[in-house]
Tab-separated table of C-alpha atoms in Angstrom:
chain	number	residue	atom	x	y	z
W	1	UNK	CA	95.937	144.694	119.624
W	2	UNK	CA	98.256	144.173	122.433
W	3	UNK	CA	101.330	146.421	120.864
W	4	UNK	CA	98.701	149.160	121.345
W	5	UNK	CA	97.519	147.894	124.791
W	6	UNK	CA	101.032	148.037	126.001
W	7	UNK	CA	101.528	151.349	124.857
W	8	UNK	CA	103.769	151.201	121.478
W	9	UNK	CA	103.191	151.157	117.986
W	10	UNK	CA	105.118	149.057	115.446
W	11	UNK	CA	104.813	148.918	111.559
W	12	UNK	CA	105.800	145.530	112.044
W	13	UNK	CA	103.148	144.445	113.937
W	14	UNK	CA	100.653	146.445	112.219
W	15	UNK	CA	100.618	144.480	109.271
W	16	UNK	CA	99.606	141.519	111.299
W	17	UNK	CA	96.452	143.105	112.518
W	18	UNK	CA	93.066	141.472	111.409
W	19	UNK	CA	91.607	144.831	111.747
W	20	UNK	CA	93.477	146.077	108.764
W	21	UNK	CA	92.345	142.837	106.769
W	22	UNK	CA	88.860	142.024	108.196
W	23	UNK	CA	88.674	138.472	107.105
W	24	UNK	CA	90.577	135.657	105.382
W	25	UNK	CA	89.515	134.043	102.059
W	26	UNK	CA	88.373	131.036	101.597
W	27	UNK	CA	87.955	130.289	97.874
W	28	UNK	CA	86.247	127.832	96.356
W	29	UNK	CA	84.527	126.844	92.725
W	30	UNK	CA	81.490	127.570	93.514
W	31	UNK	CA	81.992	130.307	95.100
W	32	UNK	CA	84.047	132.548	97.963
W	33	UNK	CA	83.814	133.571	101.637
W	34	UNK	CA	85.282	135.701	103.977
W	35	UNK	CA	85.521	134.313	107.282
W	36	UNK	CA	86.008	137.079	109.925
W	37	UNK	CA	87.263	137.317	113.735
W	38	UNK	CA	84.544	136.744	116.400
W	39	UNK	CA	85.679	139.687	118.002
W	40	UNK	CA	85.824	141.835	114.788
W	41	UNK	CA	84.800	145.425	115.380
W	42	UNK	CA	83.568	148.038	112.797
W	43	UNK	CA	86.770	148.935	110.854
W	44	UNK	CA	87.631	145.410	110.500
W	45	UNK	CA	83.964	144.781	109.154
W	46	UNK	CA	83.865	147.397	106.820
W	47	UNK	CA	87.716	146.185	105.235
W	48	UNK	CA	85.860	142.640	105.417
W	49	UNK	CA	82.996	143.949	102.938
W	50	UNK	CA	85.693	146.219	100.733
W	51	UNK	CA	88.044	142.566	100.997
W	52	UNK	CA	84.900	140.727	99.740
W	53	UNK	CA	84.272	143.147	97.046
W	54	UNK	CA	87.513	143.151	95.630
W	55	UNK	CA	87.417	139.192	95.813
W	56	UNK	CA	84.074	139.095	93.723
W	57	UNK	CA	84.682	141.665	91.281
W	58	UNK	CA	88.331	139.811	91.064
W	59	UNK	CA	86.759	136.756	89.595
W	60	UNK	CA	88.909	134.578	91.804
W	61	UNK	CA	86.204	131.326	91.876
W	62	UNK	CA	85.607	131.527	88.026
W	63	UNK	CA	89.675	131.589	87.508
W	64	UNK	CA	89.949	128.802	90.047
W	65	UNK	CA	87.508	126.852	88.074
W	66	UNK	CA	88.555	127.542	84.827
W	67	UNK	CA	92.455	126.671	85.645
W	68	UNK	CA	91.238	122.966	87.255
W	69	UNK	CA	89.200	122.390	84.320
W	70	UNK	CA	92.464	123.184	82.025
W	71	UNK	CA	94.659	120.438	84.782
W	72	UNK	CA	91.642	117.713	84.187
W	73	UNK	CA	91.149	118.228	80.441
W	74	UNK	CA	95.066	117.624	79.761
């Protein structure tokens, strides 16, 4: 990150680091992913796969799915 490459750290800043996140959503019906940084390294792949676990046992696509069929049926 480039507060750390110039020498500082910032709790700020920190938050924004896709380290600390691995990956972003992307939910769907169907199902979810977890798209990652090309450049990810292995702490931000290993909080990608504990991210995707929380996602799945969070039943996020079933919840999706079940709200839009509640809009369409109304």
């Amino acid at each position: 990150m480039l507060t750390r490459k110039k020498g500082f750290k910032d709790p700020y800043f920190d938050r924004f680091n896709y380290e600390n996140y691995g990956g972003t959503p992307v939910l769907g019906i169907n199902a979810s992913v977890i798209i990652g940084h090309g450049i990810s390294n292995a702490k931000a792949i290993k909080n990608m796969i504990l991210l995707t676990y929380k996602v799945q046992k969070a039943h996020i696509s079933e919840k999706i799915k079940t709200a839009l069929s509640e809009i369409i049926e109304h």
